[in-house]
Coordinates of C-alpha atoms and ligand atoms in Angstrom, one line a residue:
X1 CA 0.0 0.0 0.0
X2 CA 3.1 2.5 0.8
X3 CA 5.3 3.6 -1.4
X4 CA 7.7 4.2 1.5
X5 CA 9.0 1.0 3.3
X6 CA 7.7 1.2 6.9
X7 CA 8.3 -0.5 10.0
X8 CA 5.8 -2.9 11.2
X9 CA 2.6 -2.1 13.0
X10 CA 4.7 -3.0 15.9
X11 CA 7.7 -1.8 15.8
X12 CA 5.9 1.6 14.9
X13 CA 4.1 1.1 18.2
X14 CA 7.8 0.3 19.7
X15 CA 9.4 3.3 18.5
X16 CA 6.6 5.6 19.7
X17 CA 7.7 3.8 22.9
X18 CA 11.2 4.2 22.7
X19 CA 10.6 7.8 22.2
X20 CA 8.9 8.5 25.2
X21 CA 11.7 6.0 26.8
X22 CA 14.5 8.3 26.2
X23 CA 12.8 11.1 28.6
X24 CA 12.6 8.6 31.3
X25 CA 14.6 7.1 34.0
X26 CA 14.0 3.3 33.5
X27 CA 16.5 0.5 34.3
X28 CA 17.4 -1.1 30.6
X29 CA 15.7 -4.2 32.2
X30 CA 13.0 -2.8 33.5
X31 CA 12.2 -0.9 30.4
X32 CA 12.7 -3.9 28.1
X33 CA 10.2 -5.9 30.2
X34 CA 7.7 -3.6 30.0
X35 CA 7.8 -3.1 26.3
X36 CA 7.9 -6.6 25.1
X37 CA 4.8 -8.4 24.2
X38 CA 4.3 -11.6 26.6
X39 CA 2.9 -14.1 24.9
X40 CA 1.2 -14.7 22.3
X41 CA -0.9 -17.8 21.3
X42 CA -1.9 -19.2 18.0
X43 CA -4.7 -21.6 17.5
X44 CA -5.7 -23.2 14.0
X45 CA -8.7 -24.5 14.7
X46 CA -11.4 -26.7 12.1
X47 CA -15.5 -26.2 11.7
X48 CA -18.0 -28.2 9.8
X49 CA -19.6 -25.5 7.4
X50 CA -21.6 -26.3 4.1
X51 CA -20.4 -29.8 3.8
X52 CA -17.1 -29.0 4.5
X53 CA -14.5 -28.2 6.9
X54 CA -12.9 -24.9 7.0
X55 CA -9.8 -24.6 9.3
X56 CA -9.8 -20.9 11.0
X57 CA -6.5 -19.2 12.3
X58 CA -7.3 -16.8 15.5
X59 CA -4.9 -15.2 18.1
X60 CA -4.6 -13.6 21.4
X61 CA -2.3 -11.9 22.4
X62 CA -1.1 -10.8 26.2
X63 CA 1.4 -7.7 25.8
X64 CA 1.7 -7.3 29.7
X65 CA 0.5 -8.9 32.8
X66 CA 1.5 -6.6 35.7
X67 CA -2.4 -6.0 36.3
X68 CA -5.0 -8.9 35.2
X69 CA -7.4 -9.3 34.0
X70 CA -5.5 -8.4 31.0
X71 CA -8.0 -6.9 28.4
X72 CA -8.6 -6.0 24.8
X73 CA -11.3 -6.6 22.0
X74 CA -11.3 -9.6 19.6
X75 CA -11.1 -8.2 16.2
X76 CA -12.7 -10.3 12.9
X77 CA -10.9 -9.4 9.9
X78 CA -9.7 -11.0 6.7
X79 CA -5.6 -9.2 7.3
X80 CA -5.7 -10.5 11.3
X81 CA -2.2 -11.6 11.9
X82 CA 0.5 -11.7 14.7
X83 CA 2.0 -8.5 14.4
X84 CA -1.1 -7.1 14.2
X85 CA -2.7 -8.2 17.3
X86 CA 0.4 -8.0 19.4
X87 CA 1.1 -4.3 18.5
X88 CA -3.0 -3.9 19.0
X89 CA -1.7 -5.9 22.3
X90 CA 0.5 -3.4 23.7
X91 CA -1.6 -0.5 22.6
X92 CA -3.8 -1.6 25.5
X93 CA -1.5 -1.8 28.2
X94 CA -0.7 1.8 27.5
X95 CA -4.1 2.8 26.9
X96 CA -5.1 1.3 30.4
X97 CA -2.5 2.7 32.2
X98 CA -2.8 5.7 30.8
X99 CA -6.9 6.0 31.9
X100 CA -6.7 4.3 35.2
X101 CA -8.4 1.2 34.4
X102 CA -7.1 -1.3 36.1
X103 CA -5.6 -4.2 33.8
X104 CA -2.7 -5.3 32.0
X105 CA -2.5 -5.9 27.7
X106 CA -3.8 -8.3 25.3
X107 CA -5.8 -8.2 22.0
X108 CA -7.3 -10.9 19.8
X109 CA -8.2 -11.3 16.5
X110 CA -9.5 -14.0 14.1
X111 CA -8.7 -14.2 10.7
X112 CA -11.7 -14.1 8.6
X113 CA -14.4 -12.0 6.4
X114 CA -17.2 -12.1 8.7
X115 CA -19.1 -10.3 5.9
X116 CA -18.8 -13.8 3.7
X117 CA -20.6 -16.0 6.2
X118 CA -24.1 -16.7 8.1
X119 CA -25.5 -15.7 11.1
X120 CA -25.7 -18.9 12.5
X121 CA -22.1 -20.3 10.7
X122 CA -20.3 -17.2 12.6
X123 CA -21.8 -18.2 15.7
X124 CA -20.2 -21.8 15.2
X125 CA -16.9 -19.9 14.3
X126 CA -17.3 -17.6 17.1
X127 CA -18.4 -20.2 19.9
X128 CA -15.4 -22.6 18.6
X129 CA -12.6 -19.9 19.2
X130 CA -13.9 -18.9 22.5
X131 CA -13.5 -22.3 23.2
X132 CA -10.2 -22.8 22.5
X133 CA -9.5 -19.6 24.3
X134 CA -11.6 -20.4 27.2
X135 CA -9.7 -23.6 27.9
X136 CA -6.7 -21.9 28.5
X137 CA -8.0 -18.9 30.6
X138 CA -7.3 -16.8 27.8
X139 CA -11.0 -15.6 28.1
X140 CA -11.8 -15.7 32.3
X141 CA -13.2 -12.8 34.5
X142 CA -10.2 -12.9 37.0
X143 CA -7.5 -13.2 34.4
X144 CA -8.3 -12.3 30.4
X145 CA -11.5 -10.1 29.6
X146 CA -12.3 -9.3 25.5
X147 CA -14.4 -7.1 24.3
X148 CA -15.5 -6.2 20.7
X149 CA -13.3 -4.5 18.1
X150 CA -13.4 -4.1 14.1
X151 CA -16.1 -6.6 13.0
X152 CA -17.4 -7.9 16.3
X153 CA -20.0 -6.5 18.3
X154 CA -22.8 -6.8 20.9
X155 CA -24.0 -10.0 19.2
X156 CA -20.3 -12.1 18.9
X157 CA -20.0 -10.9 23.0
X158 CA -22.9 -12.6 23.8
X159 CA -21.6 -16.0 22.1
X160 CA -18.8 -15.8 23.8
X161 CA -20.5 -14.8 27.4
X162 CA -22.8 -18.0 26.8
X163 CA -20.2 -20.0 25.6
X164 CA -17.9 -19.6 28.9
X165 CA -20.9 -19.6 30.9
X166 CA -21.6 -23.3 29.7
X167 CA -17.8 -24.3 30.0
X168 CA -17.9 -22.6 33.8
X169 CA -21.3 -23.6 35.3
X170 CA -20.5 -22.5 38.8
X171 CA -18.6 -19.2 38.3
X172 CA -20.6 -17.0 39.8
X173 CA -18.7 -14.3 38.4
X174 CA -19.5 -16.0 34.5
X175 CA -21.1 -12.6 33.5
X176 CA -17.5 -10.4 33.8
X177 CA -15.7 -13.1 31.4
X178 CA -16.2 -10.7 28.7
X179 CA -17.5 -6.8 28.1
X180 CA -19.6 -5.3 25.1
X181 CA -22.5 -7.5 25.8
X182 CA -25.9 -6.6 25.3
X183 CA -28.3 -5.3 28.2
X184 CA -30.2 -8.4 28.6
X185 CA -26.5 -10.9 28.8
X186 CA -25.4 -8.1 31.6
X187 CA -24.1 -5.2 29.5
X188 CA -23.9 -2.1 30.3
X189 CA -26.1 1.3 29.5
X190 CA -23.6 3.3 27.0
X191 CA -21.2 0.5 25.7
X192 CA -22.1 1.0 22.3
X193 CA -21.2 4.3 21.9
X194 CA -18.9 5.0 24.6
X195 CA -15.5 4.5 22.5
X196 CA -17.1 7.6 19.6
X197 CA -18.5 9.7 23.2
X198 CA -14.7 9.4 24.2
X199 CA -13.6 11.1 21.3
X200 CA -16.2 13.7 21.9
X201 CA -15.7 14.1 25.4
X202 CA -11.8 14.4 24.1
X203 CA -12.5 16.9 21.4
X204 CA -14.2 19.1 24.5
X205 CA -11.6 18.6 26.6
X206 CA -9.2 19.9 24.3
X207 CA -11.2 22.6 23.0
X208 CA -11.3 24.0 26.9
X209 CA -7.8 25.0 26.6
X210 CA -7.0 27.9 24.2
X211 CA -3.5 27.8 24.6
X212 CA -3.6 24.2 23.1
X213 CA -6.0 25.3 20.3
X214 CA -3.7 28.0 19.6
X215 CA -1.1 25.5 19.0
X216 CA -3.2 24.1 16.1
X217 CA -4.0 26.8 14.8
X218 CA -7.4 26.9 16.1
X219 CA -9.8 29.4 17.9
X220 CA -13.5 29.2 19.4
X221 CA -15.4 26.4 20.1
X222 CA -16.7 22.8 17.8
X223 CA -19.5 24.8 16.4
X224 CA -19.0 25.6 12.8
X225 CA -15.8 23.3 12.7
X226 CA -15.4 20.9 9.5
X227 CA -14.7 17.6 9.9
X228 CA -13.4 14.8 8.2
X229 CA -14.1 10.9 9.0
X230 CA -12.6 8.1 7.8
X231 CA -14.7 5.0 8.7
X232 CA -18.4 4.7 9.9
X233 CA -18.3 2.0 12.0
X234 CA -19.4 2.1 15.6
X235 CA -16.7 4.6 16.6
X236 CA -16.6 6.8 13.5
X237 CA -20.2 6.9 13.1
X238 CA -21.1 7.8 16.7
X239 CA -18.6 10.1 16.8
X240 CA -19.6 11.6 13.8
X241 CA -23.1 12.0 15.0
X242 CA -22.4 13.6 18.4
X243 CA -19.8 15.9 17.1
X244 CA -22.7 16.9 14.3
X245 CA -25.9 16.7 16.4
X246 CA -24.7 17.9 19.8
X247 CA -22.0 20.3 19.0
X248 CA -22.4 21.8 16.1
X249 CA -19.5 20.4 14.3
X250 CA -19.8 20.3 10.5
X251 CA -19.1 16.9 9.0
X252 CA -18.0 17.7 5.3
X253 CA -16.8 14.5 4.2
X254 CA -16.9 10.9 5.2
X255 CA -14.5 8.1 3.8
X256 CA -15.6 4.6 4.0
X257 CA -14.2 1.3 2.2
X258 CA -15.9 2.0 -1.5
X259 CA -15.0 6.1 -1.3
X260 CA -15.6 9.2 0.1
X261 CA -18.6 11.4 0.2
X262 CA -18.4 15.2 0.2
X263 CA -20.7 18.0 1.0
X264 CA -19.3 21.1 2.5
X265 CA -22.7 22.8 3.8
X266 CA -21.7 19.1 6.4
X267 CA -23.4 16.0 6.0
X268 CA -26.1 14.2 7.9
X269 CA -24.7 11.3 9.4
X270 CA -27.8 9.5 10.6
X271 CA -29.0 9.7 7.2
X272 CA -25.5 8.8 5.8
X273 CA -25.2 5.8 8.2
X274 CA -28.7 4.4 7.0
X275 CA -27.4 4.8 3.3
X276 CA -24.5 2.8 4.0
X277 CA -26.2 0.1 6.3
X278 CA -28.8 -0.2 3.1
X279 CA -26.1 0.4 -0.2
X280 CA -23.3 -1.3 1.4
X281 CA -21.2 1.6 1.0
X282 CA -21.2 5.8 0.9
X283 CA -21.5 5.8 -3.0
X284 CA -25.0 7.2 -4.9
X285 CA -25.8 9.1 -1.2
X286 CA -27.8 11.8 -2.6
X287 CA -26.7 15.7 -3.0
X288 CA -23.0 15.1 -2.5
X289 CA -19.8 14.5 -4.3
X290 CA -18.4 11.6 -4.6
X291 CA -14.6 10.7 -4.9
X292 CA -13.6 7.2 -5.8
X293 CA -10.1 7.1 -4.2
X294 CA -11.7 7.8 -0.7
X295 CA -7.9 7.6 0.8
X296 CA -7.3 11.1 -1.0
X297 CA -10.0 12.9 0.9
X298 CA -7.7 12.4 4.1
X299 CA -5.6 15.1 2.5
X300 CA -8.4 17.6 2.1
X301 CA -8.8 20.9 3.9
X302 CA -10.9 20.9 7.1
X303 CA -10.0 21.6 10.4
X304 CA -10.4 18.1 12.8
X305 CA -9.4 14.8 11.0
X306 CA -10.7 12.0 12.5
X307 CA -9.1 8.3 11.6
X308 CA -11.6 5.8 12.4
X309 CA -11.0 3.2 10.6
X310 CA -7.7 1.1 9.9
X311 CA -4.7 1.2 11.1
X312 CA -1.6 2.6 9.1
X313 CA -3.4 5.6 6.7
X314 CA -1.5 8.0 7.8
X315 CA 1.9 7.2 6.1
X316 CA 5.4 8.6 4.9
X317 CA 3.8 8.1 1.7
X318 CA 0.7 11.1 2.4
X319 CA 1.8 12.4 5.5
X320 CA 3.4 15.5 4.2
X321 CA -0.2 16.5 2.6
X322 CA -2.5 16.3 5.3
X323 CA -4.0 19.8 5.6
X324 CA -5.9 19.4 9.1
X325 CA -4.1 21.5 11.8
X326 CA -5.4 18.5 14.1
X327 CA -6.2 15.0 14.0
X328 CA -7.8 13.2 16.6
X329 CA -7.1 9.2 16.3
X330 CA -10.3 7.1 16.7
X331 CA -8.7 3.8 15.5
X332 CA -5.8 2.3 16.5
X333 CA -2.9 3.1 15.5
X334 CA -3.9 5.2 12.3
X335 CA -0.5 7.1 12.0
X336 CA 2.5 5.5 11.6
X337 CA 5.9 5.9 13.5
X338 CA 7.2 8.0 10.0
X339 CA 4.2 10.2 9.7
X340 CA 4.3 10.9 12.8
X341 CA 7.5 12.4 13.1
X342 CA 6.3 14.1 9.6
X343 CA 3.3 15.5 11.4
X344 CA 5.4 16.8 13.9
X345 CA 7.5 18.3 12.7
X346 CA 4.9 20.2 10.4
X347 CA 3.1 21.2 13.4
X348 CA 0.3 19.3 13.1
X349 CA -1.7 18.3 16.4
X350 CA -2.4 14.7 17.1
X351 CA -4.4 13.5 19.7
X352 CA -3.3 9.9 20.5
X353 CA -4.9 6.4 19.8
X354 CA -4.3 5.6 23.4
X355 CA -6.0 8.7 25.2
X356 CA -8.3 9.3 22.5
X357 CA -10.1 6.3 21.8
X358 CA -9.7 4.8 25.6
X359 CA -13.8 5.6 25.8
X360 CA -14.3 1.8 24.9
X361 CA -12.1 0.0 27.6
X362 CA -13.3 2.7 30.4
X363 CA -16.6 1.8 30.0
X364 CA -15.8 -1.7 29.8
X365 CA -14.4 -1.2 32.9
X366 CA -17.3 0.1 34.3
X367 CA -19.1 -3.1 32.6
X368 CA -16.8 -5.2 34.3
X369 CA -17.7 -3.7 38.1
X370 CA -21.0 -4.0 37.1
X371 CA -21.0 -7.6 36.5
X372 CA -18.9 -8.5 39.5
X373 CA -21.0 -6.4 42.0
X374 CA -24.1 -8.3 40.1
X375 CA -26.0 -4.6 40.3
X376 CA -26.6 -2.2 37.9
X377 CA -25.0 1.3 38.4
X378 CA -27.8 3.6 40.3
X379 CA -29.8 0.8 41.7
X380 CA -29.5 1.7 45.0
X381 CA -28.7 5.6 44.9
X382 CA -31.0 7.1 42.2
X383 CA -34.1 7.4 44.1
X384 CA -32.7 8.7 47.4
X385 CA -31.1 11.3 45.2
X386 CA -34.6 12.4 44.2
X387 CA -35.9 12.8 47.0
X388 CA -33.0 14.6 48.2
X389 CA -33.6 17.4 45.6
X390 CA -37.4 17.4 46.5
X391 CA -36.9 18.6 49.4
X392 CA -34.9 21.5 48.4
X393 CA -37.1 21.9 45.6
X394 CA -40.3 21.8 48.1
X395 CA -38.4 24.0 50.3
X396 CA -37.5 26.5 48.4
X397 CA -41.7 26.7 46.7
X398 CA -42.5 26.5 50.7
X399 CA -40.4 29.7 51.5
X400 CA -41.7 32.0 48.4
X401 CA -45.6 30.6 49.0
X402 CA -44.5 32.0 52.9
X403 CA -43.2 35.4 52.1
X404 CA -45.0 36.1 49.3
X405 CA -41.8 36.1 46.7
X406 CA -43.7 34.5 43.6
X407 CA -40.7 32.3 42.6
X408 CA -41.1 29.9 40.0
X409 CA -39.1 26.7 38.8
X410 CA -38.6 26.6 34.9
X411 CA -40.4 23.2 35.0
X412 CA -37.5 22.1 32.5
X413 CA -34.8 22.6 35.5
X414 CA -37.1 20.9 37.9
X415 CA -37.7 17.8 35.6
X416 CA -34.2 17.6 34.9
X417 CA -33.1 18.4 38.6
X418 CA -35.7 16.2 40.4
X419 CA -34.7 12.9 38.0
X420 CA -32.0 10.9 39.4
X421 CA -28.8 9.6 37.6
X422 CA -29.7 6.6 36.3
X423 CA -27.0 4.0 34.5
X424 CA -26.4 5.9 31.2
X425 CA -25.9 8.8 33.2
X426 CA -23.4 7.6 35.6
X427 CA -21.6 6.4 32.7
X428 CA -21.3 9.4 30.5
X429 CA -20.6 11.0 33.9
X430 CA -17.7 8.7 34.6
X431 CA -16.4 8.8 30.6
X432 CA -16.3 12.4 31.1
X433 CA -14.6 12.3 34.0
X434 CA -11.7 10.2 32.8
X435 CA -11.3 11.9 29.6
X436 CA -11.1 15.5 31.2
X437 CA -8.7 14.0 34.2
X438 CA -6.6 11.9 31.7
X439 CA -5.9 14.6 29.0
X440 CA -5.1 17.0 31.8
X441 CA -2.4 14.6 32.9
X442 CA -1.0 14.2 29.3
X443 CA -1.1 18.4 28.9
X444 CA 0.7 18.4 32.1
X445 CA 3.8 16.4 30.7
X446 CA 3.4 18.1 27.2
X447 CA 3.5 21.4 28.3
X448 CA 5.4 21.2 31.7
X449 CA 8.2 19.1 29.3
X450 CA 9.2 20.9 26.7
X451 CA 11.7 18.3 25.3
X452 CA 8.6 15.4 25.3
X453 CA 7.3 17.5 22.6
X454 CA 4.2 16.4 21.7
X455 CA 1.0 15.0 23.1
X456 CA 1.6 11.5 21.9
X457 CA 5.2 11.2 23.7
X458 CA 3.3 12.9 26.5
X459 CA 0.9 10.0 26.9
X460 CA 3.3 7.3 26.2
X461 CA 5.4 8.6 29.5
X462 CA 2.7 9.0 31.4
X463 CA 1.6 5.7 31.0
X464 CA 4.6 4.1 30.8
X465 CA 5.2 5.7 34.3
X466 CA 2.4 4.1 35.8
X467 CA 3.3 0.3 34.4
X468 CA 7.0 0.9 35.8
X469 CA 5.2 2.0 39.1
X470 CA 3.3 -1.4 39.7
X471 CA 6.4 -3.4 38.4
X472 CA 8.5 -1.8 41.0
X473 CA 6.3 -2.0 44.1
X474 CA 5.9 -5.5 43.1
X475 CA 9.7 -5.7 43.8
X476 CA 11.0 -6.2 40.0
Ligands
LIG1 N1 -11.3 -2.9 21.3 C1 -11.4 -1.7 22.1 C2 -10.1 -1.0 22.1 O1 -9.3 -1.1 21.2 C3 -12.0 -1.9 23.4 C4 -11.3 -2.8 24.3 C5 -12.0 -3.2 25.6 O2 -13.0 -2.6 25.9 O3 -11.5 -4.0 26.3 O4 -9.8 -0.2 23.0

């Protein structure tokens, strides 16, 4: 694909490492423990389909063990392979470490089109990997915890919840085996969306501080900003929608697998998403331009580019033409080592893989409490809360009936103030809440050290810091 030879997918993610390394103070040892990937284990594995049997080859991968559960999504995917999944792998343990949730590395990934098979053949394919996984704790609440990633979802979760369940009859704790299930398998309220509400909650975040703004180039608020997504999967499409419907944002172009789309009054992405869920893909979508080589359209002016989508698109080979002042990295692992340093040296602003699409494993995380304190978020809580701000609601109508003041509530504050947080609020609450906390950490670093020199560096010693932390009071 690049003109350029590049490193791997893993050694990029190793010299992004090694960067951050060299403004640290890590023993050799100690540094080389914590960068290499652990283990990884390969399974070929054989299922009866349409007369036949097709052998499968799936992996999963555990970059780093100094917290367990370890955890990472299970990706389906026709180009799944080991460098792949143990770069993916280590990407976690950053990411974790970086947001304060509290578990070590580890990625898996299955190599196949899960666009060329049944419903009901995927759920063979799906139910025989977990096996093989489960029988080696590689999926286990206490010790290895998936989640989805590209082309797995709610539904492939749920297999493999079920699956272990059956293989684990009298593990009470069955339900936290695995996260991104639906509700009624012991999901969580905002799991879909929570990795796209990340970036969102990231994009605010960043926009609160002029002085980084400034530093792209940038002034004011989302409103009125153009846009550009590549990929409208689950992440790129919800954070597409937010950033259009809530903030203002104006999406002028999205890029999916057949091309891009184009329409600088900013598209509708609800509409788009339907289009694409119907056509199979962004071309025909009515009243907008349509460009062929969607992979071009990155390079386009707009203000906020948003990766969504594969890993590797920003390259040597188009690095030097990307126009956006700022690019905030939904997917994993979008830019490579050699754009990067392209990017940076341009001056362009990239928010980081690991910080900015973390929104997914936090709220796993909170998926994962939920299912080993067997009660969902706000059970006990959300009702005493309202009638907490009753009474000061009664209170205060109480005191201007009294004295004759004539107050009045706007009855939309006291709907809105009498209701109680209920799970999806809690968990946008707490998404916020780390996404705000963590980026100030990374700012911290990036701007308090000027020789770390950019936010990705910034995030990669942060979290490096905090795995070298546990492997020391551990006494390595
Ligand atoms: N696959 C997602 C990621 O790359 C989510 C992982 C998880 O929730 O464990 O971060």
């Amino acid at each position: 694909m690049h003109m350029t030879p590049e490193p791997s997918f893993r050694a990029s993610v190793d010299l992004m490492f090694k960067r951050a390394t060299q403004f640290m103070n890590l023993s050799p040892g100690l540094e080389e423990k914590i960068r290499v990937c652990n283990s990884t284990y390969t399974v070929r594995f054989g299922v009866r389909l349409r007369g036949k049997i097709e052998t499968f080859t799936g992996y999963r991968s555990v970059h780093s063990e100094h917290m367990e559960p370890v955890k990472g999504g299970i990706r389906f995917a026709t180009n799944v392979n080991q460098d792949e999944v143990e770069a993916l792998a280590a990407l976690m343990t950053y990411k974790c470490a970086l947001v304060g949730t509290p578990f070590g590395g580890s990625k898996g990934g299955l190599s196949i089109d899960p666009r060329a098979w049944e419903e009901h053949e995927l759920e063979q394919i799906t139910r025989r990997f977990a096996y093989e996984l489960i029988k080696r704790d590689l999926i286990h609440p206490a010790q290895n915890v998936p989640a989805p990633d590209m082309g797995t979802g709610e539904r492939e979760m749920a297999w493999i919840a079920d699956q272990y369940q059956r293989m684990n009859t009298t593990d009470i704790n069955h339900r936290a085996c695995v996260t991104g299930k639906p509700l009624n398998s012991g999901g969580i309220r905002g799991r879909v969306e929570a990795t796209g509400r990340g970036v969102q909650y990231a994009l605010h975040e960043f926009f609160r501080h002029p002085a980084d703004l400034a530093r792209a180039g940038l002034q004011g608020g989302l409103e009125g900003k153009r846009v550009i997504v590549q990929g409208l999967g689950n992440v790129g499409y919800h954070a597409a929608k937010f950033l259009s419907e809530e903030d203002g944002a104006k999406v002028i172009a999205v890029i999916e697998r057949d091309g891009a789309v184009i329409d600088e009054r900013g598209l509708d992405i609800q509409a788009l998403k339907e289009w694409v869920t119907q056509n199979g893909g962004v071309k025909g979508y009515p009243g907008t331009s349509y460009v062929e080589a969607g992979a071009e359209v990155l390079e386009h002016a707009c203000d906020i580019l948003i990766p969504a989508a594969l890993e590797g698109v920003i390259h040597k080979g188009n690095a030097a033409r990307i126009r956006a002042p700022l690019i905030i990295e939904a997917a994993n692992g979008p830019v490579t080592y050699g754009a990067d340093e392209i990017l940076r040296a341009k001056g362009t602003i990239v928010i980081p893989d690991l910080y900015a699409n973390a929104g997914g494993v936090t709220v796993s995380y909170f998926e994962w409490v939920k299912n080993l304190s067997h009660m969902r978020f706000g059970r006990m809580q959300r009702r005493a809360e309202e009638a907490h701000s009753r009474m000061l609601v009664e209170e205060l109508e109480r005191l201007s009936a009294d004295r004759g003041l004539g107050w009045e509530l706007r009855p939309d504050f006291k709907e809105r103030f009498l209701t109680g947080s209920d799970e999806l609020a809690l968990v946008r609450s707490g998404l916020d809440d780390t996404m705000r906390t963590t980026y100030q950490a990374m700012r911290a670093i990036w701007h308090g050290r000027p020789e770390v020199g950019d936010l990705r560096t910034a995030a990669y010693v942060f979290a490096i810091d905090r795995v070298a932390r546990t492997y020391r009071s551990k006494g390595l």
